[in-house]
Amino acid sequence: MNTRIVTIARHLVDQEKNFPEATGEFTSLMWDLTIAFKIISKEVNRAGLAQYLGLTGEENVHGEKLQKLDVFAHETIFRAMDHGGHLCVMASEEDPGIIAIPSKFKKGKYVLLYDPLDGSSNIDVNVSIGSIFSILRKRTSGPDGTLDDCLQPGTEQVAAGYVVYGSSTMLVYTTCQGVNGFTLDPEIGEFLLSHPHIKTPEYGSIYSINEGYSAEWDSGTQQYIHSLKGQKSPQGKAYSMRYIGSLVADFHRNLLQGGIFLYPASCKDPTKPKPKLRLLYEANPLSLIVEQAGGRSSTGAQRILEIVPTSLHQRVPLVLGSAGDVLTYEKFFQGAASGIARSA
Ligand code: P6P
């Protein structure tokens, strides 16, 4: 039983001590982010009462209708982060291009990529939603961040995290020194350490996938999912399908309990596989977290974190969670693919 009261501020300072060269800039950046998440949490928890229900009528870069809370979350994170002097550039799932730091503010050495409110289609039905963030170091010369600074492989992330706005609001993040979870105590407005040193089980007994699309899956995915049904997992329990349709909520449950989340590309047109989830704002940050927690993350063919991005809103197939389950999936996926290669 963890009896110590550890705020996220204390945790950030303690972790900073592990980096002798640390200037405190990263700690301050993370602190600013937590302020934004507290503000968003307050609004998410009253969405049913506020005027946020319903659509703005506008659409984001992907043609998805914007919920007012999406816009609020996007702007809240920007306004919390644009003046701290720690960032050289930002990019958001809700914005078509890179987001420059206003010229009146000092620029810093970090890059922030974020999905302000993932799963927002669930807002009106009170299903858990989340925010996801990824932090990189600037790698180009000059003070202003560029597109190149954003298009770095996930292995270059210095930190990543998510907030799940559920029965409680939890912030889970890594600075590549393991994964820790903090629960917001709204009475005191503090994120308190509630899940230290999160490790995900090598095998789970949960698989999370939208079975409604099974006809569009590649044959490896179809064979893998079929193989789970009626089977016991190495955990000794029969596999169960759990799918909320909100990435952060599905990921968070599987991270804690073990399991595998899959969003394969649609192969409705076998010549043009069509993935849905975004590399920079969803796949990379969650992949860093799951690997830091002892799990695994891939497209089925390639480690997510090693993909070299080519565009801000690039989409990838995403299979991540318990390492044993993901490895088993990869064998099915690659076996079927090579089988296709053989018959071709
Ligand atoms: P589908 C929500 O819109 C989202 O981006 C993720 O949060 C979620 O995992 C996925 O899409 C659900 O997609 O096609 O199953 O509704």
PDB file of C-alpha atoms and ligand atoms in Angstrom, residues 64 93 115 117-122 128-130 132 209-213 243-251 261-263 276-278 282 315, ligand 1:
ATOM      1  CA  GLU A  64     -14.407  14.751 -38.646  1.00  0.00           C
ATOM      2  CA  GLU A  93      -4.358  16.511 -34.289  1.00  0.00           C
ATOM      3  CA  ASP A 115      -4.268  14.953 -29.455  1.00  0.00           C
ATOM      4  CA  LEU A 117      -9.376  15.146 -26.886  1.00  0.00           C
ATOM      5  CA  ASP A 118      -9.329  11.675 -28.365  1.00  0.00           C
ATOM      6  CA  GLY A 119     -12.586   9.737 -28.657  1.00  0.00           C
ATOM      7  CA  SER A 120     -14.605  12.941 -28.622  1.00  0.00           C
ATOM      8  CA  SER A 121     -17.492  11.276 -30.460  1.00  0.00           C
ATOM      9  CA  ASN A 122     -18.181   9.660 -27.060  1.00  0.00           C
ATOM     10  CA  SER A 128     -14.433   8.031 -21.068  1.00  0.00           C
ATOM     11  CA  ILE A 129     -12.257  10.140 -23.385  1.00  0.00           C
ATOM     12  CA  GLY A 130      -8.652  11.253 -23.229  1.00  0.00           C
ATOM     13  CA  ILE A 132      -2.509  12.299 -25.468  1.00  0.00           C
ATOM     14  CA  ILE A 209     -10.782  -4.579 -31.732  1.00  0.00           C
ATOM     15  CA  ASN A 210     -13.821  -3.336 -33.648  1.00  0.00           C
ATOM     16  CA  GLU A 211     -15.235  -6.675 -34.840  1.00  0.00           C
ATOM     17  CA  GLY A 212     -17.667  -4.802 -37.053  1.00  0.00           C
ATOM     18  CA  TYR A 213     -14.835  -4.343 -39.540  1.00  0.00           C
ATOM     19  CA  TYR A 243     -13.860  -2.471 -26.850  1.00  0.00           C
ATOM     20  CA  ILE A 244     -14.950   0.987 -25.686  1.00  0.00           C
ATOM     21  CA  GLY A 245     -14.184   2.750 -28.954  1.00  0.00           C
ATOM     22  CA  SER A 246     -12.139   5.354 -27.101  1.00  0.00           C
ATOM     23  CA  LEU A 247      -8.438   4.654 -27.616  1.00  0.00           C
ATOM     24  CA  VAL A 248      -7.164   6.071 -24.331  1.00  0.00           C
ATOM     25  CA  ALA A 249      -9.798   4.185 -22.308  1.00  0.00           C
ATOM     26  CA  ASP A 250      -9.152   0.874 -24.105  1.00  0.00           C
ATOM     27  CA  PHE A 251      -5.388   1.346 -23.869  1.00  0.00           C
ATOM     28  CA  PHE A 261      -5.476  -3.456 -28.615  1.00  0.00           C
ATOM     29  CA  LEU A 262      -5.679  -3.727 -32.366  1.00  0.00           C
ATOM     30  CA  TYR A 263      -6.629  -1.192 -34.999  1.00  0.00           C
ATOM     31  CA  LYS A 276      -7.041   5.061 -39.081  1.00  0.00           C
ATOM     32  CA  LEU A 277      -4.973   5.995 -36.046  1.00  0.00           C
ATOM     33  CA  ARG A 278      -2.390   8.791 -36.169  1.00  0.00           C
ATOM     34  CA  GLU A 282      -1.692   8.482 -30.837  1.00  0.00           C
ATOM     35  CA  ARG A 315      -1.925   7.157 -40.064  1.00  0.00           C
TER      36      ARG A 315
HETATM   37  P1  P6P B   1     -13.917   2.945 -34.555  1.00  0.00           P
HETATM   38  C1  P6P B   1     -12.042   7.697 -31.642  1.00  0.00           C
HETATM   39  O1  P6P B   1     -12.696   8.332 -32.729  1.00  0.00           O
HETATM   40  C2  P6P B   1     -10.819   6.990 -32.195  1.00  0.00           C
HETATM   41  O2  P6P B   1      -9.986   7.884 -32.840  1.00  0.00           O
HETATM   42  C3  P6P B   1     -10.094   6.266 -31.065  1.00  0.00           C
HETATM   43  O3  P6P B   1     -10.220   6.926 -29.852  1.00  0.00           O
HETATM   44  C4  P6P B   1     -10.758   4.905 -31.055  1.00  0.00           C
HETATM   45  O4  P6P B   1      -9.898   3.880 -30.623  1.00  0.00           O
HETATM   46  C5  P6P B   1     -11.133   4.687 -32.515  1.00  0.00           C
HETATM   47  O5  P6P B   1     -11.246   5.983 -33.107  1.00  0.00           O
HETATM   48  C6  P6P B   1     -12.448   3.968 -32.641  1.00  0.00           C
HETATM   49  O6  P6P B   1     -12.657   3.805 -34.043  1.00  0.00           O
HETATM   50  O7  P6P B   1     -13.703   2.896 -36.059  1.00  0.00           O
HETATM   51  O8  P6P B   1     -13.808   1.572 -33.911  1.00  0.00           O
HETATM   52  O9  P6P B   1     -15.138   3.687 -34.121  1.00  0.00           O
END
